Amino acid sequence: MAKHATPQLDQLESGPWPSFVSDIKQEAAMRAKNPKGLDYQIPQDCPDDLLGVLELSYAEKETHWKHGGIVGVFGYGGGVIGRYCDQPEQFSGVAHFHTMRVAQPSGKYYNTKFLRDLCDIWDLRGSGLTNMHGSTGDIVLLGTQTHQLEEIFFELTHNMHVDLGGSGSNLRTPEACLGQSRCEYACYNTQDMCYQLTQDYQDELHRPAFPYKFKFKFDGCPNGCVCAMARSDFAVVGTWKDDIKIDQDKVKAYVGGAIRPNAGAHAGRDWGKFDIQAEMIDRCPSRCMKWDGAKLSIKTADCVRCMHCINTMPQALRIGDERGASILVGAKAPVVDGAQMGSLLMPFISCEAPYDDVKEVIEKIWDWWMEEGKNRERVGETMKRLSFQKLLEVTKIPATACHVKEPRSNPYIFFKEEEVPGGWQRDLVAYRKRHQR
Amino acid sequence: MVFISSGYNPEKPMENRITDIGPHKYDEYFPPVIKKNLGKWLYHEILEPGVLMHVAENGDKVYTVRVGGTRTMSITHIRELCDIADQYCGGYLRWTTRNNVEFMVTNEAAMKKLRDELDSRKFEGGSYKFPVGGTGAGISNMVHTQGWVHCHTPATDASGPVKCVMDAIFDDFKNMRMPAPVRIALACCINMCGAVHCSDIGLVGIHRKPPMIDHQWADQLCEIPLAVAACPTAAVRPIKVEYNGEKVNSIAVKQERCMYCGNCYTMCPALPISDGEGDGIAIMVGGKVSNRISMPKFSKVVVGYIPNEPPRWPTLTNTVKHIVEVYAANARKYERLGDWAERIGWESFFKLTGLEFTHHLIDDFRDPAYYTWRQSTQFKF
């Protein structure tokens, strides 16, 4: 028997898509039954009360979670997000309902032992509800009380050898695509770079020292499956420099219809026979390809590595051998100053462990941003305010045409004094000898 | 309840304390076929919606079955996923960036059994637990935020509208008839934890009323200068007001300058902004992250406001479904929604979709606005 009537939420149980309401109800029933005879460390009926408070939100169309609340584990400034219900008498089970972020393995591969151990902790000490995963990639344990935070942290670190993730004005938990583990497009080992940098920057991850959040994301190729260029302050996107490798026999197999284009991604509709000219050559953004009826050729100097041809013929075309990544800086969602896409800072780095070249750039950016950034200003906004030139200056990267889509269309150029012969100090008396007042 | 100690001693918090160990190493939980072929994958194929086959240089194959997941997930549900992974996949599984879950096996027969098993399981309420799909030129799982389930600043719910939209487009989760992948996302406020700003279709919760001012608490709950500095349109300023016969430090909001971003509320809980009548959802379209063919681009607002209509969100759901259908009927193969809209022109986009173009769709936020106004006589009647 449900604790609260939820007539509106009940309507979210119908329809084919997995119902989170059915799932929370299933958890509520499981906790009521308590088959393992657990001595639950937070209210047994918290999933019921979560449904109750959500039903209230559905009636009033307003949230019932209070603003903020500073809680955490000793020595960390991030990883726990305090959350309190603003109707604690009505929904005592979720009166305190804090979130814990747990660092996920890069690529989000798990074995069932790890997950079951985590579930056991969360059964005993939490609500039994999670986010798999939060938007930044962490495993999110959804709802516990203050007195359990250290206990959970102790169990996570001692028994599961896993740490909390980031929250607040610090490095957020870095995230990578699955990369070389199961993708032929990966131009570098995204998971390894993600793991190494996460380990190297644990202090920045757990102890907020930045003006605002800072995110790394690692995409193995320009397809961008973890959206690094759109969502991270520091995006490492795999690319290559040399020729796309071509298997001409396989190209013919695609043209002849023996292999389905685009790995079969369009199989749900009859798009007609594959037309290499229309579907690949003419859609190439830099027009760098030619098909003469028997041979495909690519002018590498004109290629912008957009991935379309490789995606279209994964069995015939392959990324080049001179592999590495481009680094783009400053992406963010709208708040505070409008959305920003990452801007290209380093056209190419080689991505070899221990990634000292990458870390050098990161640390220079941090030093500058911590000095100059305003409270709640993402690095993209600092770049906008203080100029891309300033970013080049602090990272010691020489300007190239790769850095712009087009050169500036206004001549309001800031020169440095040392760039102008004779400097800025001039002799007015000498000037007046040449020009009457 | 009896307090159960984990071993943590609050008297000596530093005793045996383990910190800063980070996540588990990524390859610790690789299935054997993945571990063996790291960096040696040759090509892949999508055998059917939700089923991928990756082939390695040495001929090894791995079959992946992808299922949709709710982001909010109980441990009972996770344990069921574990049971399936134990039975079919040697105890390994993974999640995708879009909250899908992937199971991997090494032969086709096992894949088929696994796929059928996953597709057969349903919740008591009738919905699928683990629907197979979400690949290729179809519609994958929606990424979303917390909404009314657990967030303090939302303008709308997240899981609810996502459930309803996914119900409406479920056939396209299980099919690949779209011209290109369609990525839909929902953020419950414009802070956009869900990064809706670059999705083919982005649903974003918006407020439409300036914050209220809780003079009684402003000076006690807030660092007033932080709230003032947080406002991107300089609508917030410090004032002194009479409250209960006393002069108190508080905040004033120039209402016509406010665009309801909620930043001031984030800095100052004495400025509550959520409102049952005022809040709702804007629809953005045409964003993408991939560099394929065209460059990554932001989503654009095409519907300025849809009211919150719990529990089934009919206007939102119908509008999304309609946009998807018009796109599917008109775009060329490989053309993402935004590329299609740009090719035909936004005038044609509004004509074809029948969505109303209103003054709310003309940008008026600082510099970015100017770059979106038309400075040409090349337009369509």
Tab-separated table of C-alpha atoms in Angstrom, chain A residues 23-354:
chain	number	residue	atom	x	y	z
A	23	ASP	CA	10.833	2.059	-10.735
A	24	ILE	CA	10.593	4.269	-7.634
A	25	LYS	CA	7.421	2.412	-6.633
A	26	GLN	CA	9.275	-0.864	-7.055
A	27	GLU	CA	12.016	0.434	-4.756
A	28	ALA	CA	9.450	1.666	-2.229
A	29	ALA	CA	7.848	-1.779	-2.195
A	30	MET	CA	11.210	-3.488	-1.851
A	31	ARG	CA	12.158	-1.328	1.120
A	32	ALA	CA	8.773	-1.921	2.739
A	33	LYS	CA	9.327	-5.655	2.365
A	34	ASN	CA	12.987	-5.441	3.427
A	35	PRO	CA	13.882	-8.974	2.299
A	36	LYS	CA	17.420	-8.765	3.693
A	37	GLY	CA	16.225	-7.576	7.104
A	38	LEU	CA	18.346	-4.441	6.948
A	39	ASP	CA	18.444	-1.895	9.714
A	40	TYR	CA	17.977	1.001	7.321
A	41	GLN	CA	20.122	3.955	8.353
A	42	ILE	CA	17.837	6.565	6.815
A	43	PRO	CA	14.023	6.412	6.698
A	44	GLN	CA	12.774	3.206	5.159
A	45	ASP	CA	9.917	5.012	3.401
A	46	CYS	CA	11.999	7.708	1.669
A	47	PRO	CA	11.108	6.513	-1.862
A	48	ASP	CA	7.411	6.814	-0.884
A	49	ASP	CA	7.992	10.324	0.373
A	50	LEU	CA	9.926	11.233	-2.763
A	51	LEU	CA	6.901	10.215	-4.819
A	52	GLY	CA	4.716	12.177	-2.406
A	53	VAL	CA	6.657	15.388	-2.749
A	54	LEU	CA	6.886	14.960	-6.516
A	55	GLU	CA	3.113	14.509	-6.705
A	56	LEU	CA	2.789	17.783	-4.798
A	57	SER	CA	5.034	19.429	-7.389
A	58	TYR	CA	2.843	17.999	-10.131
A	59	ALA	CA	-0.188	19.589	-8.458
A	60	GLU	CA	1.428	22.969	-7.799
A	61	LYS	CA	3.913	23.039	-10.692
A	62	GLU	CA	6.694	24.179	-8.392
A	63	THR	CA	9.690	22.419	-6.925
A	64	HIS	CA	9.758	21.566	-3.217
A	65	TRP	CA	13.499	21.355	-2.740
A	66	LYS	CA	15.139	24.037	-0.693
A	67	HIS	CA	17.979	26.135	-1.802
A	68	GLY	CA	21.425	24.790	-0.967
A	69	GLY	CA	22.728	23.495	2.328
A	70	ILE	CA	26.403	23.115	3.068
A	71	VAL	CA	27.273	19.519	3.873
A	72	GLY	CA	30.235	17.394	2.925
A	73	VAL	CA	32.891	15.034	4.122
A	74	PHE	CA	35.888	16.146	6.140
A	75	GLY	CA	38.601	17.784	4.061
A	76	TYR	CA	36.589	17.909	0.833
A	77	GLY	CA	34.732	20.898	-0.538
A	78	GLY	CA	33.045	18.937	-3.301
A	79	GLY	CA	31.342	15.636	-3.947
A	80	VAL	CA	28.271	16.096	-1.754
A	81	ILE	CA	25.335	18.340	-2.572
A	82	GLY	CA	23.128	19.270	0.362
A	83	ARG	CA	19.427	18.997	-0.329
A	84	TYR	CA	16.446	19.623	1.977
A	85	CYS	CA	12.730	19.372	1.344
A	86	ASP	CA	10.682	22.513	2.030
A	87	GLN	CA	7.769	20.427	3.377
A	88	PRO	CA	9.666	18.325	5.928
A	89	GLU	CA	6.664	17.622	8.182
A	90	GLN	CA	4.615	16.235	5.324
A	91	PHE	CA	7.502	14.252	3.829
A	92	SER	CA	9.804	13.446	6.716
A	93	GLY	CA	11.518	10.632	4.821
A	94	VAL	CA	13.071	13.137	2.452
A	95	ALA	CA	13.409	16.085	4.821
A	96	HIS	CA	17.165	15.722	4.381
A	97	PHE	CA	18.007	14.153	1.053
A	98	HIS	CA	21.596	14.867	0.078
A	99	THR	CA	23.290	13.774	-3.128
A	100	MET	CA	26.700	12.103	-3.268
A	101	ARG	CA	28.675	12.050	-6.505
A	102	VAL	CA	30.852	8.978	-6.959
A	103	ALA	CA	33.710	9.001	-9.476
A	104	GLN	CA	32.841	6.709	-12.380
A	105	PRO	CA	35.418	4.651	-14.271
A	106	SER	CA	36.162	6.326	-17.564
A	107	GLY	CA	33.923	4.925	-20.304
A	108	LYS	CA	31.465	3.695	-17.646
A	109	TYR	CA	32.368	0.020	-17.832
A	110	TYR	CA	31.439	-1.917	-14.703
A	111	ASN	CA	31.405	-5.383	-13.384
A	112	THR	CA	28.407	-6.537	-11.433
A	113	LYS	CA	30.364	-6.929	-8.197
A	114	PHE	CA	31.208	-3.238	-8.164
A	115	LEU	CA	27.605	-2.273	-8.858
A	116	ARG	CA	26.191	-4.716	-6.317
A	117	ASP	CA	28.591	-3.470	-3.630
A	118	LEU	CA	27.518	0.068	-4.383
A	119	CYS	CA	23.853	-0.959	-4.245
A	120	ASP	CA	24.470	-2.613	-0.862
A	121	ILE	CA	25.906	0.591	0.592
A	122	TRP	CA	23.056	2.591	-0.831
A	123	ASP	CA	20.477	0.110	0.409
A	124	LEU	CA	21.685	0.381	3.986
A	125	ARG	CA	22.735	4.020	4.144
A	126	GLY	CA	20.845	5.804	1.390
A	127	SER	CA	17.513	5.984	-0.372
A	128	GLY	CA	18.088	3.165	-2.839
A	129	LEU	CA	17.697	5.694	-5.632
A	130	THR	CA	20.435	6.841	-7.994
A	131	ASN	CA	21.128	8.673	-11.187
A	132	MET	CA	23.013	6.475	-13.629
A	133	HIS	CA	24.524	8.869	-14.396
A	134	GLY	CA	24.523	12.603	-13.699
A	135	SER	CA	25.041	14.993	-16.604
A	136	THR	CA	28.752	15.338	-15.904
A	137	GLY	CA	29.187	11.589	-15.780
A	138	ASP	CA	29.361	10.743	-12.087
A	139	ILE	CA	27.427	7.945	-10.495
A	140	VAL	CA	24.932	9.954	-8.472
A	141	LEU	CA	23.650	8.522	-5.218
A	142	LEU	CA	20.400	10.340	-4.690
A	143	GLY	CA	19.278	11.009	-1.142
A	144	THR	CA	20.885	10.403	2.217
A	145	GLN	CA	21.228	12.221	5.516
A	146	THR	CA	24.124	14.164	7.007
A	147	HIS	CA	25.072	11.584	9.650
A	148	GLN	CA	25.606	8.980	6.940
A	149	LEU	CA	27.976	10.998	4.754
A	150	GLU	CA	31.213	10.037	6.508
A	151	GLU	CA	30.032	6.445	6.871
A	152	ILE	CA	29.349	6.191	3.151
A	153	PHE	CA	32.632	7.880	2.283
A	154	PHE	CA	34.464	5.478	4.607
A	155	GLU	CA	32.828	2.469	2.960
A	156	LEU	CA	33.438	3.805	-0.551
A	157	THR	CA	37.118	4.436	0.064
A	158	HIS	CA	37.964	1.510	2.368
A	159	ASN	CA	35.804	-1.244	0.922
A	160	MET	CA	35.254	-0.222	-2.682
A	161	HIS	CA	38.418	1.804	-3.259
A	162	VAL	CA	36.502	4.511	-5.031
A	163	ASP	CA	36.283	8.227	-4.417
A	164	LEU	CA	33.755	11.016	-4.585
A	165	GLY	CA	33.419	13.148	-7.699
A	166	GLY	CA	33.515	16.917	-8.031
A	167	SER	CA	30.944	19.602	-7.292
A	168	GLY	CA	31.150	23.306	-6.581
A	169	SER	CA	33.785	25.695	-7.907
A	170	ASN	CA	36.355	23.048	-8.684
A	171	LEU	CA	37.409	20.604	-11.334
A	172	ARG	CA	34.339	18.523	-12.128
A	173	THR	CA	34.634	14.794	-12.653
A	174	PRO	CA	36.285	14.424	-16.074
A	175	GLU	CA	34.555	12.323	-18.697
A	176	ALA	CA	35.680	10.498	-21.829
A	177	CYS	CA	34.012	8.657	-24.676
A	178	LEU	CA	34.650	4.911	-24.722
A	179	GLY	CA	37.513	5.562	-27.127
A	180	GLN	CA	39.819	2.776	-28.176
A	181	SER	CA	38.043	0.269	-25.961
A	182	ARG	CA	35.381	-0.288	-28.617
A	183	CYS	CA	35.672	2.289	-31.354
A	184	GLU	CA	37.751	2.243	-34.500
A	185	TYR	CA	37.597	6.033	-34.822
A	186	ALA	CA	39.439	6.858	-31.588
A	187	CYS	CA	42.564	8.858	-32.435
A	188	TYR	CA	44.010	8.529	-28.941
A	189	ASN	CA	43.318	6.662	-25.736
A	190	THR	CA	40.656	8.975	-24.314
A	191	GLN	CA	40.058	6.820	-21.261
A	192	ASP	CA	43.715	6.791	-20.346
A	193	MET	CA	44.166	10.536	-20.633
A	194	CYS	CA	40.965	11.040	-18.659
A	195	TYR	CA	42.109	8.643	-15.944
A	196	GLN	CA	45.619	10.063	-15.675
A	197	LEU	CA	44.469	13.658	-15.481
A	198	THR	CA	41.747	12.767	-12.989
A	199	GLN	CA	44.350	11.164	-10.745
A	200	ASP	CA	46.815	14.015	-11.158
A	201	TYR	CA	44.239	16.643	-10.290
A	202	GLN	CA	42.489	15.048	-7.313
A	203	ASP	CA	43.222	18.094	-5.194
A	204	GLU	CA	41.598	20.439	-7.707
A	205	LEU	CA	38.674	18.030	-7.944
A	206	HIS	CA	37.918	17.881	-4.240
A	207	ARG	CA	38.918	21.306	-2.918
A	208	PRO	CA	37.269	24.252	-4.626
A	209	ALA	CA	39.847	26.901	-5.496
A	210	PHE	CA	38.497	28.119	-8.816
A	211	PRO	CA	36.231	31.048	-9.722
A	212	TYR	CA	33.616	28.537	-10.905
A	213	LYS	CA	33.311	25.008	-12.253
A	214	PHE	CA	35.896	23.644	-14.701
A	215	LYS	CA	35.256	20.622	-16.907
A	216	PHE	CA	37.570	18.418	-18.955
A	217	LYS	CA	36.062	16.131	-21.547
A	218	PHE	CA	37.798	13.772	-23.926
A	219	ASP	CA	36.405	12.835	-27.332
A	220	GLY	CA	38.288	10.315	-29.425
A	221	CYS	CA	37.320	11.838	-32.768
A	222	PRO	CA	35.468	14.787	-34.307
A	223	ASN	CA	32.137	12.909	-34.041
A	224	GLY	CA	32.175	14.096	-30.435
A	225	CYS	CA	30.156	11.474	-28.551
A	226	VAL	CA	30.700	13.074	-25.116
A	227	CYS	CA	30.088	16.550	-26.522
A	228	ALA	CA	33.438	17.854	-25.305
A	229	MET	CA	33.446	20.859	-27.633
A	230	ALA	CA	30.056	22.023	-26.421
A	231	ARG	CA	30.176	21.192	-22.747
A	232	SER	CA	33.692	21.436	-21.410
A	233	ASP	CA	36.002	24.260	-20.488
A	234	PHE	CA	38.874	22.143	-21.777
A	235	ALA	CA	38.001	19.780	-24.623
A	236	VAL	CA	40.454	17.274	-26.051
A	237	VAL	CA	39.126	16.051	-29.392
A	238	GLY	CA	40.983	13.361	-31.303
A	239	THR	CA	42.189	14.061	-34.832
A	240	TRP	CA	44.961	13.121	-37.236
A	241	LYS	CA	47.310	14.885	-39.650
A	242	ASP	CA	48.109	12.527	-42.508
A	243	ASP	CA	46.085	10.755	-45.203
A	244	ILE	CA	42.814	8.978	-44.590
A	245	LYS	CA	43.578	5.335	-45.368
A	246	ILE	CA	41.580	3.937	-48.273
A	247	ASP	CA	40.788	0.327	-49.131
A	248	GLN	CA	39.757	0.743	-52.780
A	249	ASP	CA	38.232	-2.743	-53.015
A	250	LYS	CA	35.961	-1.994	-50.093
A	251	VAL	CA	35.016	1.366	-51.639
A	252	LYS	CA	33.859	-0.579	-54.686
A	253	ALA	CA	31.930	-2.921	-52.428
A	254	TYR	CA	30.033	0.044	-50.973
A	255	VAL	CA	29.420	1.488	-54.460
A	256	GLY	CA	28.246	-1.873	-55.729
A	257	GLY	CA	25.879	-2.346	-52.805
A	258	ALA	CA	27.668	-5.274	-51.149
A	259	ILE	CA	28.155	-3.297	-47.921
A	260	ARG	CA	25.509	-1.074	-46.364
A	261	PRO	CA	26.643	2.577	-46.090
A	262	ASN	CA	27.013	4.340	-42.763
A	263	ALA	CA	27.384	1.010	-40.951
A	264	GLY	CA	23.696	0.336	-41.495
A	265	ALA	CA	22.567	3.401	-39.565
A	266	HIS	CA	19.905	4.256	-42.154
A	267	ALA	CA	18.377	0.802	-42.412
A	268	GLY	CA	14.949	1.937	-41.224
A	269	ARG	CA	14.008	3.475	-44.558
A	270	ASP	CA	14.569	2.779	-48.243
A	271	TRP	CA	16.828	5.637	-49.321
A	272	GLY	CA	17.551	3.971	-52.669
A	273	LYS	CA	20.854	2.684	-53.950
A	274	PHE	CA	23.972	4.166	-52.366
A	275	ASP	CA	25.224	7.024	-54.543
A	276	ILE	CA	28.836	7.776	-53.699
A	277	GLN	CA	28.841	11.052	-55.634
A	278	ALA	CA	25.733	12.495	-54.007
A	279	GLU	CA	26.115	11.009	-50.548
A	280	MET	CA	29.822	11.378	-50.000
A	281	ILE	CA	31.775	13.364	-52.594
A	282	ASP	CA	29.270	16.239	-52.862
A	283	ARG	CA	28.647	16.376	-49.116
A	284	CYS	CA	32.331	16.696	-48.254
A	285	PRO	CA	32.545	20.140	-46.603
A	286	SER	CA	35.952	20.947	-48.104
A	287	ARG	CA	35.340	19.241	-51.467
A	288	CYS	CA	38.594	17.343	-51.111
A	289	MET	CA	37.407	14.010	-52.581
A	290	LYS	CA	37.106	12.607	-56.078
A	291	TRP	CA	35.518	9.435	-57.405
A	292	ASP	CA	36.353	8.579	-61.019
A	293	GLY	CA	34.185	5.500	-61.186
A	294	ALA	CA	36.967	3.155	-60.139
A	295	LYS	CA	39.121	4.974	-57.619
A	296	LEU	CA	38.499	7.236	-54.679
A	297	SER	CA	41.097	9.926	-54.046
A	298	ILE	CA	41.392	12.473	-51.257
A	299	LYS	CA	43.477	15.623	-51.298
A	300	THR	CA	44.704	15.541	-47.712
A	301	ALA	CA	45.792	19.190	-47.655
A	302	ASP	CA	42.165	20.224	-48.176
A	303	CYS	CA	40.612	17.719	-45.760
A	304	VAL	CA	39.091	19.137	-42.568
A	305	ARG	CA	38.641	15.665	-40.975
A	306	CYS	CA	34.901	16.051	-40.434
A	307	MET	CA	34.410	12.252	-40.317
A	308	HIS	CA	31.546	12.113	-42.836
A	309	CYS	CA	33.291	9.888	-45.370
A	310	ILE	CA	34.737	7.626	-42.677
A	311	ASN	CA	31.351	7.306	-40.981
A	312	THR	CA	29.765	6.556	-44.336
A	313	MET	CA	32.285	3.854	-45.294
A	314	PRO	CA	33.745	2.533	-42.042
A	315	GLN	CA	35.039	-0.603	-43.718
A	316	ALA	CA	36.777	1.248	-46.567
A	317	LEU	CA	38.115	4.415	-44.942
A	318	ARG	CA	40.181	4.746	-41.824
A	319	ILE	CA	41.633	7.556	-39.757
A	320	GLY	CA	45.276	8.381	-40.564
A	321	ASP	CA	48.318	7.162	-38.663
A	322	GLU	CA	49.685	10.443	-37.384
A	323	ARG	CA	47.184	10.681	-34.568
A	324	GLY	CA	46.646	13.041	-31.683
A	325	ALA	CA	44.106	15.633	-30.648
A	326	SER	CA	43.018	19.238	-30.906
A	327	ILE	CA	42.326	21.229	-27.765
A	328	LEU	CA	39.396	23.620	-27.552
A	329	VAL	CA	38.797	25.885	-24.596
A	330	GLY	CA	35.851	27.714	-23.072
A	331	ALA	CA	32.629	25.841	-23.854
A	332	LYS	CA	29.676	26.235	-21.544
A	333	ALA	CA	25.883	26.354	-21.345
A	334	PRO	CA	24.108	29.746	-21.252
A	335	VAL	CA	24.383	30.799	-17.611
A	336	VAL	CA	25.629	33.518	-16.950
A	337	ASP	CA	26.616	35.172	-20.187
A	338	GLY	CA	25.091	33.083	-22.981
A	339	ALA	CA	26.155	29.734	-24.427
A	340	GLN	CA	29.686	29.370	-25.733
A	341	MET	CA	31.242	26.741	-27.965
A	342	GLY	CA	34.833	25.711	-27.315
A	343	SER	CA	37.418	27.744	-29.262
A	344	LEU	CA	40.395	26.042	-30.849
A	345	LEU	CA	43.551	26.678	-28.844
A	346	MET	CA	45.943	23.872	-29.819
A	347	PRO	CA	45.464	22.484	-33.332
A	348	PHE	CA	47.447	19.356	-32.536
A	349	ILE	CA	49.030	17.555	-29.612
A	350	SER	CA	50.358	14.032	-29.718
A	351	CYS	CA	48.521	12.614	-26.651
A	352	GLU	CA	51.270	10.406	-25.311
A	353	ALA	CA	51.336	9.428	-21.635
A	354	PRO	CA	52.095	10.988	-19.193
